[in-house]
Amino acid sequence: MPMPKWWGHVNKRVFNPRALAVGKWPVLTHTGRNSGTTYRTPLDAYPIDGGYLFILVYGSRSDWVRNILAAGHARLRIDGHDLELDTPRLVSEAEALQALPEKAHPPRLLRITEFLQMDLAPEPLTR
């Protein structure tokens, strides 16, 4: 886990509420794996072929990542549109960096090696 855990707590309680209030960040809505509570997490979401890629700054043991892996789906609000995402999976650093544009690669100094990929859920059939 490249970023210290204490910084994640500060981020969750101080910066995330501000980011939600401003409304400029993509927001991932997910359900707590134990509580069933709905959570909204602002973060960077990078579009890739067929879905989105998330850089796991705090690693795969973050609550939001564990919630999504347990649920198997989440909703992403980006640019005023809601997208349903499913099939969450951790992907290798090599696979993630190949899919991301060069300008989106995390700085090597942060030693980030974990990434989450999710697919766009198929549109429901209408009758």
PDB file of C-alpha atoms in Angstrom:
ATOM      1  CA  MET A   1       0.000   0.000   0.000  1.00  0.00           C
ATOM      2  CA  PRO A   2       1.901   3.036  -1.241  1.00  0.00           C
ATOM      3  CA  MET A   3      -0.001   5.792   0.584  1.00  0.00           C
ATOM      4  CA  PRO A   4      -0.072   5.683   4.400  1.00  0.00           C
ATOM      5  CA  LYS A   5      -3.303   4.451   5.945  1.00  0.00           C
ATOM      6  CA  TRP A   6      -3.650   7.559   8.122  1.00  0.00           C
ATOM      7  CA  TRP A   7      -3.724   9.721   4.983  1.00  0.00           C
ATOM      8  CA  GLY A   8      -6.625   7.639   3.681  1.00  0.00           C
ATOM      9  CA  HIS A   9      -8.589   8.418   6.842  1.00  0.00           C
ATOM     10  CA  VAL A  10      -7.914  12.148   6.416  1.00  0.00           C
ATOM     11  CA  ASN A  11      -8.892  11.937   2.765  1.00  0.00           C
ATOM     12  CA  LYS A  12     -12.135  10.066   3.551  1.00  0.00           C
ATOM     13  CA  ARG A  13     -13.247  12.508   6.247  1.00  0.00           C
ATOM     14  CA  VAL A  14     -11.938  15.844   4.976  1.00  0.00           C
ATOM     15  CA  PHE A  15     -11.300  15.874   1.239  1.00  0.00           C
ATOM     16  CA  ASN A  16     -13.919  13.424  -0.053  1.00  0.00           C
ATOM     17  CA  PRO A  17     -16.883  15.403   1.362  1.00  0.00           C
ATOM     18  CA  ARG A  18     -15.488  18.558  -0.251  1.00  0.00           C
ATOM     19  CA  ALA A  19     -15.026  16.783  -3.581  1.00  0.00           C
ATOM     20  CA  LEU A  20     -18.611  15.500  -3.422  1.00  0.00           C
ATOM     21  CA  ALA A  21     -19.899  18.998  -2.649  1.00  0.00           C
ATOM     22  CA  VAL A  22     -18.029  20.564  -5.569  1.00  0.00           C
ATOM     23  CA  GLY A  23     -19.352  17.911  -7.958  1.00  0.00           C
ATOM     24  CA  LYS A  24     -16.514  17.915 -10.480  1.00  0.00           C
ATOM     25  CA  TRP A  25     -15.032  14.489  -9.709  1.00  0.00           C
ATOM     26  CA  PRO A  26     -16.349  11.159 -10.965  1.00  0.00           C
ATOM     27  CA  VAL A  27     -18.256   9.473  -8.115  1.00  0.00           C
ATOM     28  CA  LEU A  28     -18.506   5.737  -7.594  1.00  0.00           C
ATOM     29  CA  THR A  29     -21.630   4.601  -5.719  1.00  0.00           C
ATOM     30  CA  HIS A  30     -21.340   1.235  -3.994  1.00  0.00           C
ATOM     31  CA  THR A  31     -22.853  -0.754  -1.144  1.00  0.00           C
ATOM     32  CA  GLY A  32     -21.083  -1.699   2.082  1.00  0.00           C
ATOM     33  CA  ARG A  33     -20.298  -5.403   2.146  1.00  0.00           C
ATOM     34  CA  ASN A  34     -21.304  -5.767   5.822  1.00  0.00           C
ATOM     35  CA  SER A  35     -23.533  -2.781   6.577  1.00  0.00           C
ATOM     36  CA  GLY A  36     -25.514  -2.554   3.350  1.00  0.00           C
ATOM     37  CA  THR A  37     -25.004   1.216   3.527  1.00  0.00           C
ATOM     38  CA  THR A  38     -24.748   3.122   0.247  1.00  0.00           C
ATOM     39  CA  TYR A  39     -21.443   4.971  -0.131  1.00  0.00           C
ATOM     40  CA  ARG A  40     -20.314   7.592  -2.621  1.00  0.00           C
ATOM     41  CA  THR A  41     -16.591   7.784  -3.284  1.00  0.00           C
ATOM     42  CA  PRO A  42     -15.058  10.525  -5.463  1.00  0.00           C
ATOM     43  CA  LEU A  43     -12.058   9.311  -7.444  1.00  0.00           C
ATOM     44  CA  ASP A  44     -10.374   9.328 -10.805  1.00  0.00           C
ATOM     45  CA  ALA A  45     -11.940   7.032 -13.388  1.00  0.00           C
ATOM     46  CA  TYR A  46     -10.105   6.371 -16.626  1.00  0.00           C
ATOM     47  CA  PRO A  47     -12.110   5.189 -19.630  1.00  0.00           C
ATOM     48  CA  ILE A  48     -10.655   2.153 -21.354  1.00  0.00           C
ATOM     49  CA  ASP A  49     -12.032  -0.145 -24.021  1.00  0.00           C
ATOM     50  CA  GLY A  50     -15.319  -1.512 -22.669  1.00  0.00           C
ATOM     51  CA  GLY A  51     -15.116  -0.026 -19.187  1.00  0.00           C
ATOM     52  CA  TYR A  52     -13.136   1.982 -16.672  1.00  0.00           C
ATOM     53  CA  LEU A  53      -9.861   1.636 -14.833  1.00  0.00           C
ATOM     54  CA  PHE A  54      -9.201   2.896 -11.311  1.00  0.00           C
ATOM     55  CA  ILE A  55      -5.764   3.510  -9.823  1.00  0.00           C
ATOM     56  CA  LEU A  56      -5.725   2.089  -6.300  1.00  0.00           C
ATOM     57  CA  VAL A  57      -3.755   4.784  -4.501  1.00  0.00           C
ATOM     58  CA  TYR A  58      -4.413   3.111  -1.132  1.00  0.00           C
ATOM     59  CA  GLY A  59      -4.245  -0.453  -2.434  1.00  0.00           C
ATOM     60  CA  SER A  60      -6.782  -3.232  -2.877  1.00  0.00           C
ATOM     61  CA  ARG A  61      -7.548  -3.425   0.859  1.00  0.00           C
ATOM     62  CA  SER A  62      -9.397  -0.083   0.767  1.00  0.00           C
ATOM     63  CA  ASP A  63     -12.977  -0.347   1.940  1.00  0.00           C
ATOM     64  CA  TRP A  64     -14.453   0.895  -1.336  1.00  0.00           C
ATOM     65  CA  VAL A  65     -12.469  -1.665  -3.358  1.00  0.00           C
ATOM     66  CA  ARG A  66     -13.451  -4.515  -1.043  1.00  0.00           C
ATOM     67  CA  ASN A  67     -17.103  -3.406  -1.199  1.00  0.00           C
ATOM     68  CA  ILE A  68     -17.132  -3.424  -4.991  1.00  0.00           C
ATOM     69  CA  LEU A  69     -15.329  -6.748  -5.284  1.00  0.00           C
ATOM     70  CA  ALA A  70     -17.862  -8.281  -2.878  1.00  0.00           C
ATOM     71  CA  ALA A  71     -20.909  -6.783  -4.620  1.00  0.00           C
ATOM     72  CA  GLY A  72     -19.714  -7.379  -8.168  1.00  0.00           C
ATOM     73  CA  HIS A  73     -21.039  -4.042  -9.428  1.00  0.00           C
ATOM     74  CA  ALA A  74     -21.174  -0.281  -8.841  1.00  0.00           C
ATOM     75  CA  ARG A  75     -22.540   2.874 -10.428  1.00  0.00           C
ATOM     76  CA  LEU A  76     -20.248   5.571 -11.778  1.00  0.00           C
ATOM     77  CA  ARG A  77     -21.468   9.139 -12.161  1.00  0.00           C
ATOM     78  CA  ILE A  78     -19.228  10.938 -14.598  1.00  0.00           C
ATOM     79  CA  ASP A  79     -19.860  14.151 -16.536  1.00  0.00           C
ATOM     80  CA  GLY A  80     -23.475  14.152 -15.356  1.00  0.00           C
ATOM     81  CA  HIS A  81     -24.189  10.615 -16.591  1.00  0.00           C
ATOM     82  CA  ASP A  82     -24.742   7.451 -14.552  1.00  0.00           C
ATOM     83  CA  LEU A  83     -23.051   4.308 -15.823  1.00  0.00           C
ATOM     84  CA  GLU A  84     -23.572   0.816 -14.451  1.00  0.00           C
ATOM     85  CA  LEU A  85     -20.326  -1.100 -14.042  1.00  0.00           C
ATOM     86  CA  ASP A  86     -19.850  -4.780 -13.317  1.00  0.00           C
ATOM     87  CA  THR A  87     -17.244  -7.547 -13.338  1.00  0.00           C
ATOM     88  CA  PRO A  88     -14.755  -5.814 -11.023  1.00  0.00           C
ATOM     89  CA  ARG A  89     -11.309  -7.340 -11.019  1.00  0.00           C
ATOM     90  CA  LEU A  90      -7.812  -6.469  -9.947  1.00  0.00           C
ATOM     91  CA  VAL A  91      -5.445  -6.179 -12.888  1.00  0.00           C
ATOM     92  CA  SER A  92      -1.679  -6.229 -13.067  1.00  0.00           C
ATOM     93  CA  GLU A  93       0.398  -3.102 -13.244  1.00  0.00           C
ATOM     94  CA  ALA A  94       1.613  -4.032 -16.725  1.00  0.00           C
ATOM     95  CA  GLU A  95      -1.933  -4.551 -18.023  1.00  0.00           C
ATOM     96  CA  ALA A  96      -3.165  -1.312 -16.454  1.00  0.00           C
ATOM     97  CA  LEU A  97      -0.292   0.822 -17.710  1.00  0.00           C
ATOM     98  CA  GLN A  98      -0.762  -0.573 -21.210  1.00  0.00           C
ATOM     99  CA  ALA A  99      -4.454   0.444 -21.150  1.00  0.00           C
ATOM    100  CA  LEU A 100      -3.898   3.907 -19.631  1.00  0.00           C
ATOM    101  CA  PRO A 101      -2.660   6.889 -21.622  1.00  0.00           C
ATOM    102  CA  GLU A 102       0.876   7.903 -20.642  1.00  0.00           C
ATOM    103  CA  LYS A 103      -0.324  11.112 -18.941  1.00  0.00           C
ATOM    104  CA  ALA A 104      -2.536   9.052 -16.585  1.00  0.00           C
ATOM    105  CA  HIS A 105       0.283   6.797 -15.336  1.00  0.00           C
ATOM    106  CA  PRO A 106       0.813   7.300 -11.610  1.00  0.00           C
ATOM    107  CA  PRO A 107       4.220   8.713 -10.645  1.00  0.00           C
ATOM    108  CA  ARG A 108       6.755   5.947  -9.945  1.00  0.00           C
ATOM    109  CA  LEU A 109       7.564   7.691  -6.656  1.00  0.00           C
ATOM    110  CA  LEU A 110       4.140   6.592  -5.312  1.00  0.00           C
ATOM    111  CA  ARG A 111       4.939   2.905  -6.008  1.00  0.00           C
ATOM    112  CA  ILE A 112       1.340   2.131  -7.022  1.00  0.00           C
ATOM    113  CA  THR A 113       1.049  -1.423  -8.313  1.00  0.00           C
ATOM    114  CA  GLU A 114      -2.660  -2.219  -7.907  1.00  0.00           C
ATOM    115  CA  PHE A 115      -5.483  -1.312 -10.258  1.00  0.00           C
ATOM    116  CA  LEU A 116      -9.190  -2.123 -10.501  1.00  0.00           C
ATOM    117  CA  GLN A 117     -10.926  -2.625 -13.817  1.00  0.00           C
ATOM    118  CA  MET A 118     -14.687  -2.719 -14.327  1.00  0.00           C
ATOM    119  CA  ASP A 119     -16.732  -3.342 -17.448  1.00  0.00           C
ATOM    120  CA  LEU A 120     -19.681  -1.313 -18.642  1.00  0.00           C
ATOM    121  CA  ALA A 121     -22.758  -3.365 -17.764  1.00  0.00           C
ATOM    122  CA  PRO A 122     -24.855  -4.425 -20.737  1.00  0.00           C
ATOM    123  CA  GLU A 123     -27.890  -2.267 -21.401  1.00  0.00           C
ATOM    124  CA  PRO A 124     -31.114  -3.895 -20.183  1.00  0.00           C
ATOM    125  CA  LEU A 125     -33.354  -5.176 -22.946  1.00  0.00           C
ATOM    126  CA  THR A 126     -36.491  -3.136 -23.458  1.00  0.00           C
ATOM    127  CA  ARG A 127     -39.731  -4.530 -24.803  1.00  0.00           C
TER     128      ARG A 127
END
